[in-house]
Short mmCIF file of C-alpha atoms in Angstrom, two decimals:
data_model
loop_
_atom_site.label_atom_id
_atom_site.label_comp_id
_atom_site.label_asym_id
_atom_site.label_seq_id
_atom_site.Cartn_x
_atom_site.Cartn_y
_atom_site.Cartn_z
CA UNK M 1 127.19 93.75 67.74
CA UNK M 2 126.49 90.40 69.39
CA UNK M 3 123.21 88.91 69.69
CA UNK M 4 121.88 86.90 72.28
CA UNK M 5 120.36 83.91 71.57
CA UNK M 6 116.18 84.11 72.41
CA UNK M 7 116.66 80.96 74.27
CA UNK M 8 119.27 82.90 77.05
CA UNK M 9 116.33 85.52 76.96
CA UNK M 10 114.11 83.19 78.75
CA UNK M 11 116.22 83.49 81.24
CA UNK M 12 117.63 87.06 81.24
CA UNK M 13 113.70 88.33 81.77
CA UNK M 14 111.22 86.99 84.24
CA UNK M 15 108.06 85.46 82.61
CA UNK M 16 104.80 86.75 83.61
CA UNK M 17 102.73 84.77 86.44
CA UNK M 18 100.16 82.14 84.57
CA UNK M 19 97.60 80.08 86.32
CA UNK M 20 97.84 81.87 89.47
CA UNK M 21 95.49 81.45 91.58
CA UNK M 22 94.29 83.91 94.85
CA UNK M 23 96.02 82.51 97.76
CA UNK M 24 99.61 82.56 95.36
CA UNK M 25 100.12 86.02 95.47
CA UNK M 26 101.24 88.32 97.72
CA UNK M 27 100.77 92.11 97.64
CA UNK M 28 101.29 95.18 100.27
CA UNK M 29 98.32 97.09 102.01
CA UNK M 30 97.92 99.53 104.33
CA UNK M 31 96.71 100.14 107.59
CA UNK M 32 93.81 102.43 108.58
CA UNK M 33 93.95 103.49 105.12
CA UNK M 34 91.29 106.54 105.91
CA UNK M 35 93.79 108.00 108.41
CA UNK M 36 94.18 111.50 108.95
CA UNK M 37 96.37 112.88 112.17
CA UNK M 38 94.71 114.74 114.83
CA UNK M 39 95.73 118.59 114.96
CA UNK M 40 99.16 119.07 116.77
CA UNK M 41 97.31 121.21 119.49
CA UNK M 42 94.52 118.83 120.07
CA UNK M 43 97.28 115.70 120.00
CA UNK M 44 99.41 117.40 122.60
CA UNK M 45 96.43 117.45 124.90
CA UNK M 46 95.65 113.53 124.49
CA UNK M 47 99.45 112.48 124.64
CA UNK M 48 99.77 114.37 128.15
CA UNK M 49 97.01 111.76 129.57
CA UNK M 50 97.72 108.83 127.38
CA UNK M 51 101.15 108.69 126.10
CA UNK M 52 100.08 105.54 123.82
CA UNK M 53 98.32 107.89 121.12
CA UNK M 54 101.59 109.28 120.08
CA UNK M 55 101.00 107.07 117.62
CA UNK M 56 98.02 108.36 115.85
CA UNK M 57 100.87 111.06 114.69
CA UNK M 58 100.22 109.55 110.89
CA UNK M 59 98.43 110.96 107.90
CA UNK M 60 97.46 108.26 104.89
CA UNK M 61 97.35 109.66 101.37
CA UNK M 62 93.19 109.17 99.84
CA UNK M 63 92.68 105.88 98.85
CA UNK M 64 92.70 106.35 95.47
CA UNK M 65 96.48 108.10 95.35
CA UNK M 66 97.10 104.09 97.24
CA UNK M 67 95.50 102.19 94.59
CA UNK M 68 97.65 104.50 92.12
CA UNK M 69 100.70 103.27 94.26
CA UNK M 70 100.25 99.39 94.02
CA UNK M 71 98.75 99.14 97.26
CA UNK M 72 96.17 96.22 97.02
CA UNK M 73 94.63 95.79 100.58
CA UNK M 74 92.81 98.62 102.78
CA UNK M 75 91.44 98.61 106.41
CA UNK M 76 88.45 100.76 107.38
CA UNK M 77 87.29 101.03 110.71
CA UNK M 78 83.24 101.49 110.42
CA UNK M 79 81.10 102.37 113.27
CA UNK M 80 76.90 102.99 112.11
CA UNK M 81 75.43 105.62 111.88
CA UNK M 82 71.76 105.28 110.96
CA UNK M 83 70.26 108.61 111.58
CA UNK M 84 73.32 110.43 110.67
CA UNK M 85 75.32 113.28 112.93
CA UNK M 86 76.38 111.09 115.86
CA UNK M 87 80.06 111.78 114.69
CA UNK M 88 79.53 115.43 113.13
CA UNK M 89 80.88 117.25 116.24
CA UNK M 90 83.65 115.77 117.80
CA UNK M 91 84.59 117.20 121.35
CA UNK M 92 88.43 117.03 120.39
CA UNK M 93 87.21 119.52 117.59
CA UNK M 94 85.82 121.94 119.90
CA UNK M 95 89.25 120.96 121.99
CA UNK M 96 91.64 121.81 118.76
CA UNK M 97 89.80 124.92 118.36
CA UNK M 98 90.03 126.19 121.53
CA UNK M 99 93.89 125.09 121.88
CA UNK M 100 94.28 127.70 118.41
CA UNK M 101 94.03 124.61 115.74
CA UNK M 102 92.84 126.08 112.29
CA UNK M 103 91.52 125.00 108.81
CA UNK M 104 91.31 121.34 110.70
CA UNK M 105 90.00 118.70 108.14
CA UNK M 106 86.26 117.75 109.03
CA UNK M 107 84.05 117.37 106.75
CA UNK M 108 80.61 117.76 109.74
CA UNK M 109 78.38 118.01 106.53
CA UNK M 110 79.08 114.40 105.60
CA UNK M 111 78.98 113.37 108.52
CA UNK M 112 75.75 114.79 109.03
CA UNK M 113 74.45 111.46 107.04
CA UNK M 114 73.15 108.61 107.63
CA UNK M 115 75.17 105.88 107.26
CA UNK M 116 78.18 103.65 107.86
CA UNK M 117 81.13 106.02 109.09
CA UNK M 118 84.84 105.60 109.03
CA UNK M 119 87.36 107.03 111.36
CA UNK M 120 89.00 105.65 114.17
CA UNK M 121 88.67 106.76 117.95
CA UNK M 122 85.19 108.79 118.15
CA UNK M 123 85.42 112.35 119.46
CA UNK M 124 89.36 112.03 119.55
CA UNK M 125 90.75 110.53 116.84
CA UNK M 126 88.12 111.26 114.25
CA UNK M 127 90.69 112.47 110.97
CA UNK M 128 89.58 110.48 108.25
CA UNK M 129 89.76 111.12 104.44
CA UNK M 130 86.70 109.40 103.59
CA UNK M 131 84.29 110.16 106.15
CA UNK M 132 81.13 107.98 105.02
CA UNK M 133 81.92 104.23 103.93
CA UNK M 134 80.43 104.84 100.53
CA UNK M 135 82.57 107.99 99.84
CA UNK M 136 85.24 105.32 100.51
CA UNK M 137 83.79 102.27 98.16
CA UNK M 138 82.73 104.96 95.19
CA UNK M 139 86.44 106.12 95.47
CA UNK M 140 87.99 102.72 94.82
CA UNK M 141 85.65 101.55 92.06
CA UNK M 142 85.91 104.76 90.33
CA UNK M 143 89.68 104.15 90.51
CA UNK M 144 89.11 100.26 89.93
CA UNK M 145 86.55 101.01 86.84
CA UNK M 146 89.67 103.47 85.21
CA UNK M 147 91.73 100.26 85.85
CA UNK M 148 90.25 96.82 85.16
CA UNK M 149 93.13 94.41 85.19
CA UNK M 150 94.11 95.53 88.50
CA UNK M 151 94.58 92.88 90.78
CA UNK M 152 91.62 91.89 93.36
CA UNK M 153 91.50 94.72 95.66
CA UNK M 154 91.01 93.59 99.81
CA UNK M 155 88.98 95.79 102.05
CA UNK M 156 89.24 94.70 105.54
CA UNK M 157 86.14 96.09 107.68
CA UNK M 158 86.81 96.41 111.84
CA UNK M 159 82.95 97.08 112.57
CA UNK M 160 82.92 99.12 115.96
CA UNK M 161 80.68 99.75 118.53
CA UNK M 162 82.37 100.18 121.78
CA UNK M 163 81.89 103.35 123.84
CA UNK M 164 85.10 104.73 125.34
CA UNK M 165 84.31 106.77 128.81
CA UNK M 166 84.27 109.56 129.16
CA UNK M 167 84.29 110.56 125.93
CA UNK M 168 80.50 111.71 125.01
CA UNK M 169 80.23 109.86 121.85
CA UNK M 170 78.52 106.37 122.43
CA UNK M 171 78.37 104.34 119.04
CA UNK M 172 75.42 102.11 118.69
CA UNK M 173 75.65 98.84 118.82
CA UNK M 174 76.32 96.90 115.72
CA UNK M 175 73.58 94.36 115.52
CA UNK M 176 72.68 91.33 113.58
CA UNK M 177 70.27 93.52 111.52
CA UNK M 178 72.60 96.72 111.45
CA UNK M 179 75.61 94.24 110.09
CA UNK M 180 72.92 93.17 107.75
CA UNK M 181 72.28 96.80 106.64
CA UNK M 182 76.18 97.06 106.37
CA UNK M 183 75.89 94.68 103.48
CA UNK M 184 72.95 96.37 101.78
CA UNK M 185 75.04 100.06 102.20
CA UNK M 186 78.01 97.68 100.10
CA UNK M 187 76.00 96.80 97.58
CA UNK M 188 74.74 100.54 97.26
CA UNK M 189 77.91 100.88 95.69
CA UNK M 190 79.91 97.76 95.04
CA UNK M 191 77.74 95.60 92.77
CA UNK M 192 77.61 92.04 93.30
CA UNK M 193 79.33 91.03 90.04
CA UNK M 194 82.48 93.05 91.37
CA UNK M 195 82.55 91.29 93.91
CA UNK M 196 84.25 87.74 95.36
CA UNK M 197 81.92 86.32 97.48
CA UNK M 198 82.15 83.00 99.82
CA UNK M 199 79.49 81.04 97.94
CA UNK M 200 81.49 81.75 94.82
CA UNK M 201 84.17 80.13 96.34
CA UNK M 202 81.95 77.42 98.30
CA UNK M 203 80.54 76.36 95.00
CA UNK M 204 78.67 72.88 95.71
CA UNK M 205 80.43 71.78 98.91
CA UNK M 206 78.78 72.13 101.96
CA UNK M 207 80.96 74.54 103.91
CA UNK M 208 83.66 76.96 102.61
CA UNK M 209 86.26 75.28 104.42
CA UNK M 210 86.00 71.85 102.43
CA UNK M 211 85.79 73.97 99.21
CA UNK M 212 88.94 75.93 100.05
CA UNK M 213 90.89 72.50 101.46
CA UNK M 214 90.02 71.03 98.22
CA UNK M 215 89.29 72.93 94.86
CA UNK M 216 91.44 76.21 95.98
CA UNK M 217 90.82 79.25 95.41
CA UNK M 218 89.76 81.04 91.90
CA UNK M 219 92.32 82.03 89.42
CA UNK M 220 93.73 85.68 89.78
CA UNK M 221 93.37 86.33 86.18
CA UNK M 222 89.27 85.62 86.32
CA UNK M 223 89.57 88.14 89.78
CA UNK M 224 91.09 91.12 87.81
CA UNK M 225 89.31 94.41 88.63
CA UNK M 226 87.31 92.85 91.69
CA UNK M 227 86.90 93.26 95.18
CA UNK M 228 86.78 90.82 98.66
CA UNK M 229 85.87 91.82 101.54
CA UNK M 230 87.09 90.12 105.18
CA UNK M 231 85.61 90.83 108.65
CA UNK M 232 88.51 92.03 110.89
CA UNK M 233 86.29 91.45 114.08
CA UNK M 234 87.12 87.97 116.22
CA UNK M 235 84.69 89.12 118.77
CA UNK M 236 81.09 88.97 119.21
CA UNK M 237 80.27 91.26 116.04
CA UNK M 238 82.03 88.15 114.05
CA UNK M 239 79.96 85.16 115.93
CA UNK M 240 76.45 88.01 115.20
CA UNK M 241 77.25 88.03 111.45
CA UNK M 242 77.99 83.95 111.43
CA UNK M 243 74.61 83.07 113.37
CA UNK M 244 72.19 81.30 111.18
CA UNK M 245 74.85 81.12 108.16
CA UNK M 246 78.05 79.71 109.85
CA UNK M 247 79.52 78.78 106.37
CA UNK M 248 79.05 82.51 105.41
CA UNK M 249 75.80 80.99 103.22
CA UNK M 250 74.39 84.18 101.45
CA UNK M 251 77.06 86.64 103.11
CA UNK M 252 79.33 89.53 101.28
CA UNK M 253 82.21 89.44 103.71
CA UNK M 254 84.40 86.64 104.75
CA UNK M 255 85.40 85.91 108.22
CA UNK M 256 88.10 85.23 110.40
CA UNK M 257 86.87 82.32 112.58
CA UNK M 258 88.70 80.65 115.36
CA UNK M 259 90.22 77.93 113.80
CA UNK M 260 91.12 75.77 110.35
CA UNK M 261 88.29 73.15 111.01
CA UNK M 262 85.39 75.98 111.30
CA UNK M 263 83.26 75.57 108.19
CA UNK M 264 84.01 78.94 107.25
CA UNK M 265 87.42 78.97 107.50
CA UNK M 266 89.22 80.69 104.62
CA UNK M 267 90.84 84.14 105.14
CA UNK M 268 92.36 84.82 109.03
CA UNK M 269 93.65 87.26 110.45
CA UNK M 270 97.13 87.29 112.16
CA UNK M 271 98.29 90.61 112.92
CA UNK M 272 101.73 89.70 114.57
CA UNK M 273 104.05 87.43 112.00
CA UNK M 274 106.79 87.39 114.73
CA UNK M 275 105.01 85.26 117.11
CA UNK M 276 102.51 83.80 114.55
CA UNK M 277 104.88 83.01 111.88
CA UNK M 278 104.83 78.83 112.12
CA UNK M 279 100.84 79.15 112.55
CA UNK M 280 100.33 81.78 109.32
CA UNK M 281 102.48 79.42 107.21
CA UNK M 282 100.74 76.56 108.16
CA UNK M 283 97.39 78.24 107.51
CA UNK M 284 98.92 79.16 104.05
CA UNK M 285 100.58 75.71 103.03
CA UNK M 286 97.06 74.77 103.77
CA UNK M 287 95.35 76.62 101.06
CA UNK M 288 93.75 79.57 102.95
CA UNK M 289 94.04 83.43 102.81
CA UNK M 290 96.60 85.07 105.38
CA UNK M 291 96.96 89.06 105.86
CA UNK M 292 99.17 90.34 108.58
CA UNK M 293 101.52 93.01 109.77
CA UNK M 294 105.15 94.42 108.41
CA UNK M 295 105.31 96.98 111.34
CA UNK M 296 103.46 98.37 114.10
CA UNK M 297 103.80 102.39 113.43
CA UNK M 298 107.51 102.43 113.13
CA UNK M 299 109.49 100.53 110.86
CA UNK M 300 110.79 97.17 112.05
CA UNK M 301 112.73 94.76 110.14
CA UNK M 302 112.43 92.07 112.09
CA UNK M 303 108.70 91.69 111.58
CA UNK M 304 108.90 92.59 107.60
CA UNK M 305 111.34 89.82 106.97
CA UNK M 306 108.74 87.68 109.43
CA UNK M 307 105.66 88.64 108.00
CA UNK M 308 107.59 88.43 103.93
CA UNK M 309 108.59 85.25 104.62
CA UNK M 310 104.86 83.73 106.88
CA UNK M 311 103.49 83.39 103.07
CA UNK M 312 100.69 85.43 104.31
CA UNK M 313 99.22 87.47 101.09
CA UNK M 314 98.03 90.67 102.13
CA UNK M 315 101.00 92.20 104.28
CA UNK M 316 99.81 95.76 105.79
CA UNK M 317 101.86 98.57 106.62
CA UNK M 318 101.99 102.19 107.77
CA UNK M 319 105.48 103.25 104.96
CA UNK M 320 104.34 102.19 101.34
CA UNK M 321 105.10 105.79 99.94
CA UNK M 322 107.36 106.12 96.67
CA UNK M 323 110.70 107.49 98.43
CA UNK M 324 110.16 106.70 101.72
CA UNK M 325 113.92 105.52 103.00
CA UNK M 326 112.04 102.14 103.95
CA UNK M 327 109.31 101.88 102.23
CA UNK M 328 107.72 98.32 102.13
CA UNK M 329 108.32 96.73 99.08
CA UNK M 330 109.29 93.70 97.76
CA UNK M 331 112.15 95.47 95.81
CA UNK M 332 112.50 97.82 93.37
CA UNK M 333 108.81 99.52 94.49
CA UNK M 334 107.41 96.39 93.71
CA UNK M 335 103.83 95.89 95.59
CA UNK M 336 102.89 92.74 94.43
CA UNK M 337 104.56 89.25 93.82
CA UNK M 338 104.11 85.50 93.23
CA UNK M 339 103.91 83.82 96.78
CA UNK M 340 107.47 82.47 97.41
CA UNK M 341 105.81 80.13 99.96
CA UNK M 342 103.38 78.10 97.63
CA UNK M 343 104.94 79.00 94.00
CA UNK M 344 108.58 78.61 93.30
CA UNK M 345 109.57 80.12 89.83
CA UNK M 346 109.97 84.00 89.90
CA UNK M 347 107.62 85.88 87.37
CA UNK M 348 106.27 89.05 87.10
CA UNK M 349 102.64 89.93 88.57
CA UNK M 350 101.40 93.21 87.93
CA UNK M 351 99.65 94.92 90.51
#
């Protein structure tokens, strides 16, 4: 038998990623990771007046089966709750139910809660598999404490508040001091230490931005088994949670401000890497944090190979399943990479 020399071995297998540091990776997440489908009867209804929710036709496996599948970015859509019950009893329940739906998921007692709760269209599209935000955090870190050298885990929070006529369900209005309890309901469950927070990354410079621009991020080996949390809002929910603390001073969640010179610039958001590809690599050649879009319900190549190729290191999509005929990978089911963009040699990175 002929051996190969150790020396050709170097080459034959990839070396594992050293030194890495957060904004060199790049790893697949999903989108509206809670999501459960509306009944068949009750979706018929909705699609006869507004064609568009079609594409709420999608059911999400619990987040814990997606941790268990690589994934390594999640989107929840919150909406408060402080009294508890305002979502318990949907109208497009009583709708389903009346239209011959049965054994429809809902859990009303949880909802019956106070507290932050996660779903997506009140009274309609209300299918969610974690119904309370911290069902949703204890199920990660349950999963994340079983697995501590997983890589930093991102959960992107949409805070909503807007009513949609004339639907009876009017969320209330997400507040400085309600966004404020937000973080307090976080730490209920996600201690601080498992956490990446902007002052962590500010360090001694005054504004996150200059710390970013020029120390970088942290390493992604000191990041194993941790959590970050970004602020999907660009409205006025963002500009509430940045008054009196635009450099996120003393804040959980980072934001995605208007532009590279904000002082709190560091993560954005930029959903569409088609049209956005020249900005998203410039943002990541830059040093910050990136996480876009691979597809848009169905699966679309074009925007995969943008979004891939934008740098951008949390890339979110609706087909991540084992099996699926095109599943969103970067190859052989992998879920997580080094960041062709900013790191040229190819090495392993376990998820």
């Amino acid at each position: 038998m002929r051996l190969i020399p150790a020396c050709l071995l170097l080459f034959a297998v990839p070396a594992h990623a050293e030194g890495l540091r957060l904004n060199e990776i790049q790893a697949i997440g999903s989108h509206n990771s809670y999501h459960v489908a509306p009944p068949k009867e009750l979706l018929e209804i909705i699609v006869k007046t507004n064609k568009a929710a079609d594409a709420w036709n999608y059911t999400h496996p619990p987040l814990a089966t997606q941790l268990d599948m690589g994934l390594r970015q999640f989107e929840l859509d919150i909406f408060a709750d402080p009294d508890g019950g305002l979502f318990a009893e949907p109208l497009g329940l009583k709708l389903a139910e009346l239209a011959g739906a049965k054994n429809i998921p809902h859990d009303a007692a949880a909802l019956e809660k106070p507290g932050f709760k996660v779903l997506h269209v009140p009274d309609l599209d209300f299918g969610t598999t974690a119904p309370l935000l911290t069902q949703a955090l204890r199920e990660m870190i349950a999963w994340s404490d079983a697995h501590p050298r997983h890589l930093p885990v991102m959960i992107l929070l949409e805070c909503k508040d807007q009513p949609h006529p004339p639907l009876p369900t009017k969320p209330e209005p997400l507040t400085r001091a309600r966004l404020m309890d937000l973080e307090k309901e976080i730490l209920s469950v996600l201690p601080r230490d498992r956490l990446l927070k902007p002052d962590d990354v500010r360090g001694k410079e005054a504004t996150l931005r200059e710390a970013v621009t020029k120390h970088g991020w942290p390493a992604v080996d000191s990041l194993r088994g941790k959590f970050i949390l970004c602020l999907d809002n660009t409205d006025a929910i963002r500009d509430r949670y940045l008054e009196g603390n635009p450099s996120l001073e003393g804040r959980l969640i980072f934001a995605s401000v208007p532009d590279a010179g904000h002082p709190a610039a560091g993560w954005f958001k930029c959903n569409d890497p088609v049209r956005e590809r020249e900005k998203i690599r410039e943002l990541v050649k830059a040093g910050f944090l990136v996480r876009t879009r691979t597809d848009t319900q169905k699966p679309d190549a074009a925007m995969k190979a943008a979004a891939f190729g934008s740098g951008a290191q949390w890339l979110s999509t609706d087909h991540f399943r084992p099996g699926e005929a095109q599943r969103v990978s970067f190859g052989n089911g992998k879920t997580a990479r080094v960041n062709p963009l900013v790191r040229a040699e190819k090495a392993e990175l376990e998820p």
